[in-house]
Amino acid sequence: MTDASVLPGQPRGGVSSGPATERAVNVLAPNASAMTLDGTNTWIVAEPDSDLAVVIDPGPLDDGHLRNVVDTAERAGKRIALTLLTHGHPDHAEGAARFAELTATRVRALDPALRLGDEGLAAGDVITVGGLELRVVPTPGHTADSLSFHLPADRAVLTGDTILGRGTTVVAHPDGRLGDYLDSLRRLRSLTVDDGVHTVLPGHGPVLEDAQGAVEFYLAHRAHRLAQVETAVEDGYRTAAQVVAHVYADVDRSLWPAAELSVRAQMDYLSEHGLI
């Protein structure tokens, strides 16, 4: 058995539905795959003594899952008052419109196309519901519209796909950009250093107990992959597909299409900085 304490970010065991912190409860969506790991983590967040809750990322358009989220909140004596999106990928956001119907809530997101209601989300916004405080942290890179949510009372951050509970995320070219992603990781690192954040509540995979360790691992991994891609291009591997076959030879081939998106983003970054 692998010792979790030596894994990046110190993951907390397996992935399952249930409480993760004093204020955050996970409802795991039934959409496990190579890309979504165990499935999408739909987060219900609320103050313990409040009857109002916020849901982050309703997940796929799966009526059973969406109703399960509502039922989970109601069993805890809470009414869902607001829906938030970390980004617009279908495994996080496809069910949002239907969820809004079930809960009569607004949907707030950075991308206007995903919103239901007049209010969006922007850097520096502070969301308060039933005494709960969530701070909006812009974390573009995986996608242009990616956001994270800082939960100060639990010293936690909900990261969507910017940091996963297992493995690393895809910078989804052309929407995602590596320079933006590296800046976002540094922004999250500042939360761990300056704001005492120690827990990552990811969009997929287990909760991470060592937020700073997770961010440092991601930064080191990106630097390593970027150096590999730069060397591969210098050695004559000119297309993203060729670079993937060379650099990602140890990665499951089913993940190569996603890896190719990341490689395209890395090649763009290297070109913009005059390195290839």
mmCIF file of C-alpha atoms in Angstrom:
data_model
loop_
_atom_site.group_PDB
_atom_site.id
_atom_site.type_symbol
_atom_site.label_atom_id
_atom_site.label_comp_id
_atom_site.label_asym_id
_atom_site.label_seq_id
_atom_site.Cartn_x
_atom_site.Cartn_y
_atom_site.Cartn_z
ATOM 1 C CA MET A 1 0.000 0.000 0.000
ATOM 2 C CA THR A 2 1.331 3.445 -0.927
ATOM 3 C CA ASP A 3 1.925 5.866 1.931
ATOM 4 C CA ALA A 4 -0.298 8.892 1.229
ATOM 5 C CA SER A 5 2.048 11.123 3.218
ATOM 6 C CA VAL A 6 4.683 10.851 0.480
ATOM 7 C CA LEU A 7 2.272 11.543 -2.390
ATOM 8 C CA PRO A 8 1.977 15.096 -3.764
ATOM 9 C CA GLY A 9 -0.392 17.138 -1.632
ATOM 10 C CA GLN A 10 -0.998 14.316 0.863
ATOM 11 C CA PRO A 11 -4.285 12.968 -0.563
ATOM 12 C CA ARG A 12 -6.887 11.910 1.973
ATOM 13 C CA GLY A 13 -7.598 8.270 1.143
ATOM 14 C CA GLY A 14 -10.151 7.365 -1.507
ATOM 15 C CA VAL A 15 -12.827 9.498 -3.115
ATOM 16 C CA SER A 16 -16.369 9.264 -1.818
ATOM 17 C CA SER A 17 -19.408 11.373 -1.075
ATOM 18 C CA GLY A 18 -19.546 12.950 2.348
ATOM 19 C CA PRO A 19 -18.110 15.708 4.557
ATOM 20 C CA ALA A 20 -14.614 16.938 3.683
ATOM 21 C CA THR A 21 -14.286 19.943 5.993
ATOM 22 C CA GLU A 22 -16.547 21.572 8.561
ATOM 23 C CA ARG A 23 -18.324 23.473 5.784
ATOM 24 C CA ALA A 24 -17.833 21.411 2.614
ATOM 25 C CA VAL A 25 -19.590 18.182 1.622
ATOM 26 C CA ASN A 26 -18.808 16.250 -1.563
ATOM 27 C CA VAL A 27 -21.423 14.547 -3.721
ATOM 28 C CA LEU A 28 -19.520 12.401 -6.224
ATOM 29 C CA ALA A 29 -21.039 12.291 -9.708
ATOM 30 C CA PRO A 30 -21.310 8.884 -11.456
ATOM 31 C CA ASN A 31 -19.144 9.901 -14.427
ATOM 32 C CA ALA A 32 -15.813 8.220 -13.724
ATOM 33 C CA SER A 33 -13.398 8.001 -16.667
ATOM 34 C CA ALA A 34 -9.727 8.351 -17.509
ATOM 35 C CA MET A 35 -10.229 12.120 -17.790
ATOM 36 C CA THR A 36 -12.594 12.641 -14.828
ATOM 37 C CA LEU A 37 -10.844 10.188 -12.458
ATOM 38 C CA ASP A 38 -13.416 8.931 -9.921
ATOM 39 C CA GLY A 39 -16.019 11.378 -11.236
ATOM 40 C CA THR A 40 -16.818 15.042 -10.741
ATOM 41 C CA ASN A 41 -16.818 16.332 -7.176
ATOM 42 C CA THR A 42 -19.930 18.462 -6.656
ATOM 43 C CA TRP A 43 -19.430 20.562 -3.544
ATOM 44 C CA ILE A 44 -22.145 21.686 -1.115
ATOM 45 C CA VAL A 45 -20.730 24.481 1.047
ATOM 46 C CA ALA A 46 -22.481 26.061 4.021
ATOM 47 C CA GLU A 47 -22.012 27.388 7.528
ATOM 48 C CA PRO A 48 -22.807 24.607 10.020
ATOM 49 C CA ASP A 49 -25.570 26.598 11.734
ATOM 50 C CA SER A 50 -27.121 28.022 8.555
ATOM 51 C CA ASP A 51 -30.056 26.663 6.600
ATOM 52 C CA LEU A 52 -28.640 28.043 3.318
ATOM 53 C CA ALA A 53 -26.032 26.390 1.114
ATOM 54 C CA VAL A 54 -24.012 27.061 -2.029
ATOM 55 C CA VAL A 55 -23.333 24.380 -4.640
ATOM 56 C CA ILE A 56 -20.146 24.511 -6.696
ATOM 57 C CA ASP A 57 -20.131 22.593 -10.001
ATOM 58 C CA PRO A 58 -23.411 20.645 -10.271
ATOM 59 C CA GLY A 59 -21.632 18.353 -12.713
ATOM 60 C CA PRO A 60 -22.941 16.444 -15.739
ATOM 61 C CA LEU A 61 -26.527 16.447 -16.939
ATOM 62 C CA ASP A 62 -27.501 13.423 -14.871
ATOM 63 C CA ASP A 63 -30.867 13.890 -13.194
ATOM 64 C CA GLY A 64 -30.170 11.248 -10.576
ATOM 65 C CA HIS A 65 -26.968 12.990 -9.520
ATOM 66 C CA LEU A 66 -28.545 16.446 -9.495
ATOM 67 C CA ARG A 67 -31.438 15.244 -7.350
ATOM 68 C CA ASN A 68 -28.956 13.495 -5.054
ATOM 69 C CA VAL A 69 -27.200 16.824 -4.493
ATOM 70 C CA VAL A 70 -30.509 18.452 -3.549
ATOM 71 C CA ASP A 71 -31.450 15.540 -1.287
ATOM 72 C CA THR A 72 -28.042 15.596 0.437
ATOM 73 C CA ALA A 73 -28.455 19.268 1.267
ATOM 74 C CA GLU A 74 -32.036 18.802 2.463
ATOM 75 C CA ARG A 75 -31.077 15.894 4.729
ATOM 76 C CA ALA A 76 -28.635 18.288 6.400
ATOM 77 C CA GLY A 77 -31.452 20.812 6.860
ATOM 78 C CA LYS A 78 -30.198 23.167 4.170
ATOM 79 C CA ARG A 79 -31.734 24.847 1.144
ATOM 80 C CA ILE A 80 -29.530 25.479 -1.871
ATOM 81 C CA ALA A 81 -29.513 29.236 -2.433
ATOM 82 C CA LEU A 82 -26.849 29.703 -5.135
ATOM 83 C CA THR A 83 -24.976 27.722 -7.791
ATOM 84 C CA LEU A 84 -21.394 28.548 -8.811
ATOM 85 C CA LEU A 85 -19.214 27.208 -11.619
ATOM 86 C CA THR A 86 -15.429 26.840 -11.613
ATOM 87 C CA HIS A 87 -15.440 26.644 -15.434
ATOM 88 C CA GLY A 88 -17.582 25.583 -18.352
ATOM 89 C CA HIS A 89 -16.447 22.051 -19.191
ATOM 90 C CA PRO A 90 -19.476 19.727 -19.433
ATOM 91 C CA ASP A 91 -18.416 17.426 -16.596
ATOM 92 C CA HIS A 92 -18.700 20.449 -14.276
ATOM 93 C CA ALA A 93 -21.324 22.655 -15.864
ATOM 94 C CA GLU A 94 -23.592 20.694 -18.213
ATOM 95 C CA GLY A 95 -26.129 20.031 -15.463
ATOM 96 C CA ALA A 96 -26.220 23.638 -14.238
ATOM 97 C CA ALA A 97 -29.370 24.754 -16.086
ATOM 98 C CA ARG A 98 -31.335 21.699 -14.961
ATOM 99 C CA PHE A 99 -29.993 22.112 -11.427
ATOM 100 C CA ALA A 100 -31.157 25.715 -11.449
ATOM 101 C CA GLU A 101 -34.647 24.461 -12.332
ATOM 102 C CA LEU A 102 -34.617 21.974 -9.466
ATOM 103 C CA THR A 103 -33.412 24.520 -6.916
ATOM 104 C CA ALA A 104 -34.748 27.832 -8.277
ATOM 105 C CA THR A 105 -31.249 29.267 -7.954
ATOM 106 C CA ARG A 106 -29.150 31.619 -10.006
ATOM 107 C CA VAL A 107 -26.013 30.286 -11.668
ATOM 108 C CA ARG A 108 -22.959 32.513 -11.413
ATOM 109 C CA ALA A 109 -19.891 31.968 -13.587
ATOM 110 C CA LEU A 110 -17.118 33.960 -15.224
ATOM 111 C CA ASP A 111 -18.369 33.133 -18.734
ATOM 112 C CA PRO A 112 -21.585 35.086 -19.459
ATOM 113 C CA ALA A 113 -22.836 32.196 -21.612
ATOM 114 C CA LEU A 114 -22.999 29.967 -18.530
ATOM 115 C CA ARG A 115 -24.816 32.383 -16.233
ATOM 116 C CA LEU A 116 -28.467 32.221 -15.255
ATOM 117 C CA GLY A 117 -29.303 35.577 -13.737
ATOM 118 C CA ASP A 118 -27.778 39.028 -13.885
ATOM 119 C CA GLU A 119 -24.668 38.473 -11.756
ATOM 120 C CA GLY A 120 -21.438 36.934 -12.939
ATOM 121 C CA LEU A 121 -18.185 36.309 -11.114
ATOM 122 C CA ALA A 122 -15.000 38.361 -11.184
ATOM 123 C CA ALA A 123 -11.637 38.493 -9.450
ATOM 124 C CA GLY A 124 -11.966 39.806 -5.923
ATOM 125 C CA ASP A 125 -15.673 39.095 -5.568
ATOM 126 C CA VAL A 126 -16.702 37.969 -2.099
ATOM 127 C CA ILE A 127 -19.793 35.764 -2.021
ATOM 128 C CA THR A 128 -21.773 35.637 1.216
ATOM 129 C CA VAL A 129 -24.690 33.273 1.760
ATOM 130 C CA GLY A 130 -26.085 32.455 5.189
ATOM 131 C CA GLY A 131 -22.924 33.701 6.884
ATOM 132 C CA LEU A 132 -20.687 31.691 4.550
ATOM 133 C CA GLU A 133 -17.861 33.593 2.855
ATOM 134 C CA LEU A 134 -16.287 32.513 -0.433
ATOM 135 C CA ARG A 135 -13.668 34.588 -2.210
ATOM 136 C CA VAL A 136 -13.330 34.382 -5.990
ATOM 137 C CA VAL A 137 -9.785 33.644 -7.168
ATOM 138 C CA PRO A 138 -9.089 33.864 -10.923
ATOM 139 C CA THR A 139 -7.133 30.795 -11.994
ATOM 140 C CA PRO A 140 -7.137 30.722 -15.821
ATOM 141 C CA GLY A 141 -4.940 28.283 -17.685
ATOM 142 C CA HIS A 142 -6.780 24.981 -17.736
ATOM 143 C CA THR A 143 -9.444 27.064 -19.496
ATOM 144 C CA ALA A 144 -9.708 30.818 -19.940
ATOM 145 C CA ASP A 145 -12.743 30.950 -17.618
ATOM 146 C CA SER A 146 -11.337 28.849 -14.758
ATOM 147 C CA LEU A 147 -11.933 30.121 -11.223
ATOM 148 C CA SER A 148 -11.147 28.843 -7.751
ATOM 149 C CA PHE A 149 -13.011 29.652 -4.540
ATOM 150 C CA HIS A 150 -11.197 30.431 -1.304
ATOM 151 C CA LEU A 151 -13.054 29.238 1.796
ATOM 152 C CA PRO A 152 -11.208 31.130 4.564
ATOM 153 C CA ALA A 153 -13.119 29.644 7.507
ATOM 154 C CA ASP A 154 -11.892 26.146 6.591
ATOM 155 C CA ARG A 155 -8.479 27.320 5.341
ATOM 156 C CA ALA A 156 -9.407 25.596 2.080
ATOM 157 C CA VAL A 157 -9.609 26.334 -1.631
ATOM 158 C CA LEU A 158 -11.944 24.740 -4.163
ATOM 159 C CA THR A 159 -9.872 24.453 -7.334
ATOM 160 C CA GLY A 160 -12.073 22.883 -10.011
ATOM 161 C CA ASP A 161 -9.626 21.408 -12.536
ATOM 162 C CA THR A 162 -6.745 23.785 -11.787
ATOM 163 C CA ILE A 163 -5.402 21.343 -9.196
ATOM 164 C CA LEU A 164 -6.676 17.763 -9.109
ATOM 165 C CA GLY A 165 -6.629 15.353 -6.221
ATOM 166 C CA ARG A 166 -4.601 12.888 -8.251
ATOM 167 C CA GLY A 167 -2.300 13.329 -11.221
ATOM 168 C CA THR A 168 -2.013 16.623 -13.077
ATOM 169 C CA THR A 169 -4.413 18.669 -15.149
ATOM 170 C CA VAL A 170 -4.543 19.479 -18.858
ATOM 171 C CA VAL A 171 -3.904 22.968 -20.164
ATOM 172 C CA ALA A 172 -6.604 22.710 -22.795
ATOM 173 C CA HIS A 173 -5.190 24.416 -25.914
ATOM 174 C CA PRO A 174 -6.274 26.709 -27.520
ATOM 175 C CA ASP A 175 -8.563 28.027 -24.764
ATOM 176 C CA GLY A 176 -6.061 27.200 -22.042
ATOM 177 C CA ARG A 177 -2.691 28.965 -21.942
ATOM 178 C CA LEU A 178 0.396 27.781 -20.093
ATOM 179 C CA GLY A 179 1.581 31.241 -19.063
ATOM 180 C CA ASP A 180 -1.802 31.929 -17.473
ATOM 181 C CA TYR A 181 -1.740 28.539 -15.787
ATOM 182 C CA LEU A 182 1.690 29.098 -14.224
ATOM 183 C CA ASP A 183 0.510 32.492 -12.941
ATOM 184 C CA SER A 184 -2.568 30.797 -11.468
ATOM 185 C CA LEU A 185 -0.462 28.225 -9.653
ATOM 186 C CA ARG A 186 1.652 31.007 -8.194
ATOM 187 C CA ARG A 187 -1.535 32.797 -7.123
ATOM 188 C CA LEU A 188 -2.685 29.642 -5.333
ATOM 189 C CA ARG A 189 0.730 29.271 -3.733
ATOM 190 C CA SER A 190 0.342 32.768 -2.296
ATOM 191 C CA LEU A 191 -2.911 31.636 -0.659
ATOM 192 C CA THR A 192 -1.017 28.860 1.101
ATOM 193 C CA VAL A 193 1.785 31.187 2.210
ATOM 194 C CA ASP A 194 -0.091 34.402 2.995
ATOM 195 C CA ASP A 195 -3.607 33.205 3.857
ATOM 196 C CA GLY A 196 -2.941 29.906 5.604
ATOM 197 C CA VAL A 197 -4.741 27.688 3.094
ATOM 198 C CA HIS A 198 -3.807 24.063 3.717
ATOM 199 C CA THR A 199 -6.630 22.033 2.126
ATOM 200 C CA VAL A 200 -7.441 21.584 -1.559
ATOM 201 C CA LEU A 201 -11.005 20.588 -2.427
ATOM 202 C CA PRO A 202 -10.521 19.567 -6.078
ATOM 203 C CA GLY A 203 -12.957 19.066 -8.927
ATOM 204 C CA HIS A 204 -11.794 15.458 -9.277
ATOM 205 C CA GLY A 205 -9.943 13.070 -6.996
ATOM 206 C CA PRO A 206 -9.372 13.024 -3.242
ATOM 207 C CA VAL A 207 -9.054 15.984 -0.894
ATOM 208 C CA LEU A 208 -5.453 17.165 -0.506
ATOM 209 C CA GLU A 209 -4.234 17.961 3.000
ATOM 210 C CA ASP A 210 -1.048 19.779 1.910
ATOM 211 C CA ALA A 211 -2.079 22.581 -0.425
ATOM 212 C CA GLN A 212 1.363 24.137 -0.621
ATOM 213 C CA GLY A 213 2.967 20.795 -1.382
ATOM 214 C CA ALA A 214 0.432 20.201 -4.154
ATOM 215 C CA VAL A 215 1.118 23.584 -5.758
ATOM 216 C CA GLU A 216 4.877 23.117 -5.547
ATOM 217 C CA PHE A 217 4.539 19.691 -7.163
ATOM 218 C CA TYR A 218 2.476 21.148 -10.002
ATOM 219 C CA LEU A 219 4.987 23.939 -10.617
ATOM 220 C CA ALA A 220 7.889 21.481 -10.627
ATOM 221 C CA HIS A 221 6.023 19.093 -12.909
ATOM 222 C CA ARG A 222 5.238 21.861 -15.386
ATOM 223 C CA ALA A 223 8.849 23.038 -15.427
ATOM 224 C CA HIS A 224 10.038 19.471 -16.036
ATOM 225 C CA ARG A 225 7.563 18.808 -18.850
ATOM 226 C CA LEU A 226 8.324 22.162 -20.455
ATOM 227 C CA ALA A 227 12.042 21.355 -20.492
ATOM 228 C CA GLN A 228 11.280 17.945 -22.021
ATOM 229 C CA VAL A 229 9.149 19.501 -24.752
ATOM 230 C CA GLU A 230 11.800 22.126 -25.505
ATOM 231 C CA THR A 231 14.468 19.427 -25.824
ATOM 232 C CA ALA A 232 12.230 17.273 -28.004
ATOM 233 C CA VAL A 233 11.616 20.150 -30.417
ATOM 234 C CA GLU A 234 15.339 20.898 -30.538
ATOM 235 C CA ASP A 235 15.914 17.209 -31.343
ATOM 236 C CA GLY A 236 13.630 17.424 -34.368
ATOM 237 C CA TYR A 237 10.193 16.428 -33.056
ATOM 238 C CA ARG A 238 8.233 19.201 -34.752
ATOM 239 C CA THR A 239 4.542 18.399 -34.308
ATOM 240 C CA ALA A 240 2.601 18.094 -31.065
ATOM 241 C CA ALA A 241 1.763 14.478 -31.883
ATOM 242 C CA GLN A 242 5.447 13.652 -32.390
ATOM 243 C CA VAL A 243 6.384 15.333 -29.123
ATOM 244 C CA VAL A 244 3.668 13.451 -27.233
ATOM 245 C CA ALA A 245 4.835 10.082 -28.573
ATOM 246 C CA HIS A 246 8.382 10.932 -27.468
ATOM 247 C CA VAL A 247 7.858 12.759 -24.155
ATOM 248 C CA TYR A 248 4.697 11.025 -22.920
ATOM 249 C CA ALA A 249 5.718 7.485 -23.847
ATOM 250 C CA ASP A 250 5.178 6.431 -20.207
ATOM 251 C CA VAL A 251 1.593 7.764 -20.168
ATOM 252 C CA ASP A 252 -1.464 5.643 -20.990
ATOM 253 C CA ARG A 253 -2.127 6.069 -24.711
ATOM 254 C CA SER A 254 -5.792 6.780 -24.011
ATOM 255 C CA LEU A 255 -4.609 10.061 -22.472
ATOM 256 C CA TRP A 256 -2.442 11.091 -25.430
ATOM 257 C CA PRO A 257 -5.158 13.263 -27.065
ATOM 258 C CA ALA A 258 -5.357 15.302 -23.865
ATOM 259 C CA ALA A 259 -1.569 15.338 -23.592
ATOM 260 C CA GLU A 260 -1.417 16.714 -27.118
ATOM 261 C CA LEU A 261 -3.517 19.695 -26.022
ATOM 262 C CA SER A 262 -1.047 20.391 -23.225
ATOM 263 C CA VAL A 263 1.900 19.995 -25.593
ATOM 264 C CA ARG A 264 0.355 22.489 -28.015
ATOM 265 C CA ALA A 265 0.010 24.945 -25.141
ATOM 266 C CA GLN A 266 3.627 24.315 -24.119
ATOM 267 C CA MET A 267 4.892 24.792 -27.669
ATOM 268 C CA ASP A 268 2.959 28.073 -27.916
ATOM 269 C CA TYR A 269 4.520 29.207 -24.630
ATOM 270 C CA LEU A 270 8.034 28.312 -25.780
ATOM 271 C CA SER A 271 7.485 30.076 -29.101
ATOM 272 C CA GLU A 272 6.115 33.219 -27.417
ATOM 273 C CA HIS A 273 9.212 33.344 -25.218
ATOM 274 C CA GLY A 274 11.605 32.801 -28.131
ATOM 275 C CA LEU A 275 12.777 29.433 -26.866
ATOM 276 C CA ILE A 276 11.896 27.401 -29.992
#
